[in-house]
Coordinates of C-alpha atoms in Angstrom, one line a residue:
X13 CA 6.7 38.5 -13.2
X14 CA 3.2 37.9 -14.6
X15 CA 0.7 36.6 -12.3
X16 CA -0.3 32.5 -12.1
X17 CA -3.2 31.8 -14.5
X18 CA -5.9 29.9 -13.6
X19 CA -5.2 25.9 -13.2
X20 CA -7.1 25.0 -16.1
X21 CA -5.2 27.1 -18.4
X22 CA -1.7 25.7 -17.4
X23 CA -3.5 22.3 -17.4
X24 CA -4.0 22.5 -21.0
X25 CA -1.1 24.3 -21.5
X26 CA 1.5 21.2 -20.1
X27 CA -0.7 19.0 -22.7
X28 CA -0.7 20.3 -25.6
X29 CA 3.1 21.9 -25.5
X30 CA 4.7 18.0 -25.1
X31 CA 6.8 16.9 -27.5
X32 CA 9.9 14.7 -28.2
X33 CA 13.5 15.7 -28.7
X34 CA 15.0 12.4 -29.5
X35 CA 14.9 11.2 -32.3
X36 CA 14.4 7.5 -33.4
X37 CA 16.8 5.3 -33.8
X38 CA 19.6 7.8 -31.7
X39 CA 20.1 10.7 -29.9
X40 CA 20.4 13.6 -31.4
X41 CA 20.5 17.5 -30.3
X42 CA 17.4 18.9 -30.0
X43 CA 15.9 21.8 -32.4
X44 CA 16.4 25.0 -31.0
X45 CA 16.6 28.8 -32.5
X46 CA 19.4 30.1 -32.6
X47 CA 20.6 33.6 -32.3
X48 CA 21.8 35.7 -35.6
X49 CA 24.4 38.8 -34.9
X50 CA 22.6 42.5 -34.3
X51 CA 23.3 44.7 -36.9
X52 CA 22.0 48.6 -36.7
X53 CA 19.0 49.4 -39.2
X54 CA 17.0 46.6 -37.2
X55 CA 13.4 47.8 -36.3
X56 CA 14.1 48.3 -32.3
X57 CA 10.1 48.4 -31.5
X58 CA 9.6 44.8 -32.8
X59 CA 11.8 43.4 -30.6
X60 CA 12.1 42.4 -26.6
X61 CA 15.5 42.6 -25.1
X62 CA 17.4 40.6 -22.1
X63 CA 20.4 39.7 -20.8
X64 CA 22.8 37.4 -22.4
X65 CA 23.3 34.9 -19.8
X66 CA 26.8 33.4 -19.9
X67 CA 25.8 29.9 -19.0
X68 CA 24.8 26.6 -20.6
X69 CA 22.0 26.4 -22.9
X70 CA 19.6 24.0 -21.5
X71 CA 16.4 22.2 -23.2
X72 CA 13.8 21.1 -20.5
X73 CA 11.8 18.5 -23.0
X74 CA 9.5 17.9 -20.4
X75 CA 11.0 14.3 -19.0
X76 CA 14.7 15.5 -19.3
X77 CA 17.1 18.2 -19.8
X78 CA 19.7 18.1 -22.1
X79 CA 22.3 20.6 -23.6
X80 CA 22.2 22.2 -27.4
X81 CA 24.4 19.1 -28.3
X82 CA 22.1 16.8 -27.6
X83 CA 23.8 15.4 -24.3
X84 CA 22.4 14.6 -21.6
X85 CA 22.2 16.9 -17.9
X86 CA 22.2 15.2 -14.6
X87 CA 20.7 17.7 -12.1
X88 CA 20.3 16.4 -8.3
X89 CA 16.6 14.9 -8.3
X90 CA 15.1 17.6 -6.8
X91 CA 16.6 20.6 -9.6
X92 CA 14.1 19.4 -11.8
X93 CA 11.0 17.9 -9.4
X94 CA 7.7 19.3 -10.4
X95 CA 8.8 20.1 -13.8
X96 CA 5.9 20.4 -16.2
X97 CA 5.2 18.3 -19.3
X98 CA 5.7 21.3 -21.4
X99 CA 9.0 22.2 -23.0
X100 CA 11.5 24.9 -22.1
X101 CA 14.4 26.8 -23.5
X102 CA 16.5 28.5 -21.1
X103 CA 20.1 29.0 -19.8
X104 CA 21.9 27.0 -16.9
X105 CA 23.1 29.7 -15.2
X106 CA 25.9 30.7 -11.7
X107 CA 25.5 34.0 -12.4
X108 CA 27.5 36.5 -14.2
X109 CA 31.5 35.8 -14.8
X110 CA 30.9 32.3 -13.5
X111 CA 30.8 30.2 -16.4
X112 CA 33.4 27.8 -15.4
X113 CA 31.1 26.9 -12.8
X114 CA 28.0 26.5 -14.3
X115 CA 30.2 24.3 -17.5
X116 CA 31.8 22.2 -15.1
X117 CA 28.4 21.1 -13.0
X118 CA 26.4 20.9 -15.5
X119 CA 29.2 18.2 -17.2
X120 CA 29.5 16.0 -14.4
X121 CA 28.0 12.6 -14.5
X122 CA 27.3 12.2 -11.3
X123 CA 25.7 15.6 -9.4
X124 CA 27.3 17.8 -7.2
X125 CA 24.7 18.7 -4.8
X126 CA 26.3 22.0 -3.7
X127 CA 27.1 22.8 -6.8
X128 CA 23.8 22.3 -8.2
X129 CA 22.5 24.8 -5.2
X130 CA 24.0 27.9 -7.1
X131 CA 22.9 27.3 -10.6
X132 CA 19.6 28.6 -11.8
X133 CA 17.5 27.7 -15.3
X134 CA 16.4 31.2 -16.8
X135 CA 13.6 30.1 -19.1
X136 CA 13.4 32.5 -22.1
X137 CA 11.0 30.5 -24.4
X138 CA 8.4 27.5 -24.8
X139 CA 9.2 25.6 -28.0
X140 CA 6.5 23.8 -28.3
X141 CA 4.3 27.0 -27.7
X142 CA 2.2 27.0 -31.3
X143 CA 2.3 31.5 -30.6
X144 CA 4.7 34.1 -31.5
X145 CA 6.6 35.6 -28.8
X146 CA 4.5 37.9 -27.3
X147 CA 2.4 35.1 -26.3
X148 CA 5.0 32.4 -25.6
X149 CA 6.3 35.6 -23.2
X150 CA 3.0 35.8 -21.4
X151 CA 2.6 32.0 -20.9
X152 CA 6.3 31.4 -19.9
X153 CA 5.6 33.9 -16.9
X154 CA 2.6 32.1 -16.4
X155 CA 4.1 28.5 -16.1
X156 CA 7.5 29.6 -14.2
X157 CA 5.3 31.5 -11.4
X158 CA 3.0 28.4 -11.4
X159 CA 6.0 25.9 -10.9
X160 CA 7.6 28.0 -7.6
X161 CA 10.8 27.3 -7.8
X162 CA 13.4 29.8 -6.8
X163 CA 15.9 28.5 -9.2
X164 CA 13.7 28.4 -12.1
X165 CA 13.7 32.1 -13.3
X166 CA 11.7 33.8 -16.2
X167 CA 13.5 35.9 -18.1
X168 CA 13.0 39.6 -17.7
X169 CA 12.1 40.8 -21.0
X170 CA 11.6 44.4 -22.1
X171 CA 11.5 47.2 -24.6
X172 CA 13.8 49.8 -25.9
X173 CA 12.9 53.1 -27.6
X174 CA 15.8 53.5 -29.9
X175 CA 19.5 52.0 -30.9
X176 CA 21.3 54.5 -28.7
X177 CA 19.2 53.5 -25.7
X178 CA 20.4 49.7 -26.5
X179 CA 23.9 50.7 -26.4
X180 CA 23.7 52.2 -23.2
X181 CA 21.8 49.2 -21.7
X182 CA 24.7 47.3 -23.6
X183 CA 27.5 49.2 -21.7
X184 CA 25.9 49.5 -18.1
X185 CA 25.6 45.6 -18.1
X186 CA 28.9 44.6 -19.7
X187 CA 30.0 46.6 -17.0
X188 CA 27.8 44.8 -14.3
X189 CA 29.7 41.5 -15.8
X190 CA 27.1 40.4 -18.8
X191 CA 28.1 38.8 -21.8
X192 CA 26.0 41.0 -23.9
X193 CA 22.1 41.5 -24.7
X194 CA 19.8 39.1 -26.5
X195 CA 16.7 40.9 -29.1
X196 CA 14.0 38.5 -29.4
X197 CA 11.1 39.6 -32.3
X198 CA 7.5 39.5 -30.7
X199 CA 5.8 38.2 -33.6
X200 CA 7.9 35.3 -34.8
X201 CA 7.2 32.2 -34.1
X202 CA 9.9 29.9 -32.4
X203 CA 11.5 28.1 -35.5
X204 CA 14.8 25.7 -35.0
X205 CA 16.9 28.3 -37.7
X206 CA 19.3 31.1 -37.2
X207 CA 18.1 34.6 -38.0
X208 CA 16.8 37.5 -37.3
X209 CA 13.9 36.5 -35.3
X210 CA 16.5 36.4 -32.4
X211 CA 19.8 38.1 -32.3
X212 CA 22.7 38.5 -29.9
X213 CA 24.9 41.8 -28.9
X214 CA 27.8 41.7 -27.7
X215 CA 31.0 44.5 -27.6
X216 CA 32.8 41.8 -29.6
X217 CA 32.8 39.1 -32.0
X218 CA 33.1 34.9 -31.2
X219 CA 32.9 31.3 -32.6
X220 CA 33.9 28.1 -32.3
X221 CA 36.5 25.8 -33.6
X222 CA 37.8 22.5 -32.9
X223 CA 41.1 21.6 -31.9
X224 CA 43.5 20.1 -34.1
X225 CA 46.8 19.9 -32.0
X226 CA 49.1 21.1 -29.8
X227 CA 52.1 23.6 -30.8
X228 CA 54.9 23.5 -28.0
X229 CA 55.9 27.2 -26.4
X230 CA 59.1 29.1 -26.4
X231 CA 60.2 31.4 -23.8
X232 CA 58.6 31.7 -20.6
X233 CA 56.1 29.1 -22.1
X234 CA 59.0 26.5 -22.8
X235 CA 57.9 22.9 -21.8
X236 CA 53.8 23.9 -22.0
X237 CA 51.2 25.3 -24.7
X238 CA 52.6 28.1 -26.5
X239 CA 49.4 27.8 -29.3
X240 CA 46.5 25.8 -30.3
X241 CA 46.0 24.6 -33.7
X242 CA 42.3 24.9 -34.9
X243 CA 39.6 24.2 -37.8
X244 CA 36.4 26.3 -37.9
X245 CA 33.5 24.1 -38.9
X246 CA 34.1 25.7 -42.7
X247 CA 37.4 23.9 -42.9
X248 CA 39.9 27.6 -42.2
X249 CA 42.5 26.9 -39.9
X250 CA 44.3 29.5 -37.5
X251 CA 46.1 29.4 -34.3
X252 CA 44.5 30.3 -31.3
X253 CA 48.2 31.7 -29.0
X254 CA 46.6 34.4 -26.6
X255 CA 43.9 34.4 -23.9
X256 CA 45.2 31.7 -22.2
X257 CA 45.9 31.3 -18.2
X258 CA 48.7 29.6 -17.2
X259 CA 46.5 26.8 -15.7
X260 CA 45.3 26.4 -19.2
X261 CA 48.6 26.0 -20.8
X262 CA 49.6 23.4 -18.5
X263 CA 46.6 21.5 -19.3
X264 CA 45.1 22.5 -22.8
X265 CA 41.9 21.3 -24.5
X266 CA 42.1 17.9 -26.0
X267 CA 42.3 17.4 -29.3
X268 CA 39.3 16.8 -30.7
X269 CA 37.1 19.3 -28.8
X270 CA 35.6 22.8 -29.6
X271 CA 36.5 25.7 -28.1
X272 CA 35.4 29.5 -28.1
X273 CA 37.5 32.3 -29.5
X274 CA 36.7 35.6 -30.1
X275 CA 38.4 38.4 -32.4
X276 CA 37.1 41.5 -34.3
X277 CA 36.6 41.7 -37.5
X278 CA 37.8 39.4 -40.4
X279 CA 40.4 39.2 -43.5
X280 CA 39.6 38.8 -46.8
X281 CA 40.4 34.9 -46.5
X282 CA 37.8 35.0 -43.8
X283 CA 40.5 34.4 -40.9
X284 CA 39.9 35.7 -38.0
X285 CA 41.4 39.0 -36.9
X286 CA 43.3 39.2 -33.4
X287 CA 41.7 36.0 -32.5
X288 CA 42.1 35.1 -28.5
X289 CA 40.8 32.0 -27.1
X290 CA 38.1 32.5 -24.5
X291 CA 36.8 29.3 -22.9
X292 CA 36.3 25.4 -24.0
X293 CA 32.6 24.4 -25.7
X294 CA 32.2 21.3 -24.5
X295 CA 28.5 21.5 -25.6
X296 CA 28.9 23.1 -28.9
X297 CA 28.3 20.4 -32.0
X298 CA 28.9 21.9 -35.5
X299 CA 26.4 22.7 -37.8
X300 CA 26.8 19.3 -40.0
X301 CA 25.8 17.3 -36.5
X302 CA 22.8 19.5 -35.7
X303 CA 20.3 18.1 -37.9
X304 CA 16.8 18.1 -37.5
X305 CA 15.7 15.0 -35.4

């Protein structure tokens, strides 16, 4: 963690970072970057590498916090008290293989306390921050430390020498229970696009889809879900019929909302290939409703 900077500094600092997310006239979700997919050939020393927390992205817009959809977070009062002014980027997090958890608290309209008492925001970037990475990493430290809060965490960043090192570091915390690793380019500046600025690894491939309907099982699934019927955001449509518990298929996702699959590889009609469905997005909105604000 780096070291509190001197009062004046973080004074200036919660100025001149606030900004809006709303927009105008409506809500709308906010401008973040968003992560492109690793690919080998990628120049290793230009880039800082994490943990991919498997949580709910958050966006601190210094009055409020609110999920990549654009809807709205209800944290017990004292979650967020002493919050700067300043903008931050970061993951609602329970910790690793808890997910459920940290969906399902940070959904309710009214606040578990308890709940709220497990989850952590790990604050990976300042949007509003007008430097590239290297320096929004420096002044994130600085900020987080300054704020002393044991549930606001900065992200432990670091370097790797070479792409077989990153696969190890890919393996040994898969195996600890991460999602996968996050590679975040020092010198880019924080930009609401996907690319290669920041990219995610993970040992396998995932997306979203919405769900269309239900199709009734057969066999030891007769009288629940045997498959759900979804639509990517390009318009193919698959069924998602594996990966479910049997909680699940007694009470599916609802038409209507967006759910996470993953699968490896794709066909030449750009289906998915052994496509499994992995959890329900109840913050995810498709490209078409994330517009700029």
């Amino acid at each position: 963690m780096i070291r509190t900077g001197r009062r004046s500094f973080l004074a200036a600092l919660a100025g001149a970072f606030l900004c809006p997310v709303i927009a105008a006239g409506g809500p709308s979700a906010p401008e973040l970057m968003l992560a492109g997919k690793y690919h080998p050939g990628l120049d290793l020393s230009a880039y800082w590498v994490s943990e991919k927390y498997d949580g709910v992205r958050g966006y601190w817009d210094g009055r409020r916090l609110w999920t990549r959809g654009g809807d709205v977070v209800n944290p017990p009062a004292w979650f967020t008290e002493g919050w700067p002014a300043t903008p931050m980027d970061g993951e609602l997090w329970a910790g690793r293989g808890r997910f459920e958890h940290a969906s399902g608290t940070v959904r309710q309209a009214q606040p578990d306390d308890a709940a709220w008492r497990s989850m952590r925001f790990m604050v990976f970037d300042l949007p509003a921050h007008p430097g590239v990475f290297d320096e929004r990493l420096r002044a994130c430290g600085e900020l987080v430390a300054s704020l002393n809060r044991p549930w606001v965490v900065a992200v432990p960043q670091q370097r790797v020498g070479s792409h077989e090192a990153l696969q190890r570091q890919l393996k040994a915390v898969v195996r600890a229970g991460a999602e996968g690793l996050m590679l975040h380019r020092g010198d880019s500046l924080y930009r609401a696009v996907r690319g290669e600025d920041l990219v995610k690894l993970k040992p396998f491939d995932d997306a979203e889809a919405r769900v269309l309907s239900h199709l009734p099982g057969k066999g030891r699934h007769a009288g629940r879900l045997g498959a759900l019927e979804v639509q990517t955001p390009e318009g193919l449509r698959f069924r998602l019929g594996s990966g479910f518990t049997d909680v699940q298929r007694e009470h599916p996702p609802a038409v209507g909302t967006w759910v996470t699959y993953r699968y490896r590889g794709l066909h030449d009609s750009g289906l998915p290939r052994f496509a499994t469905f992995l959890r329900e997005r109840p913050d995810f909105r498709p490209p078409e409703q994330n517009s700029p604000r």
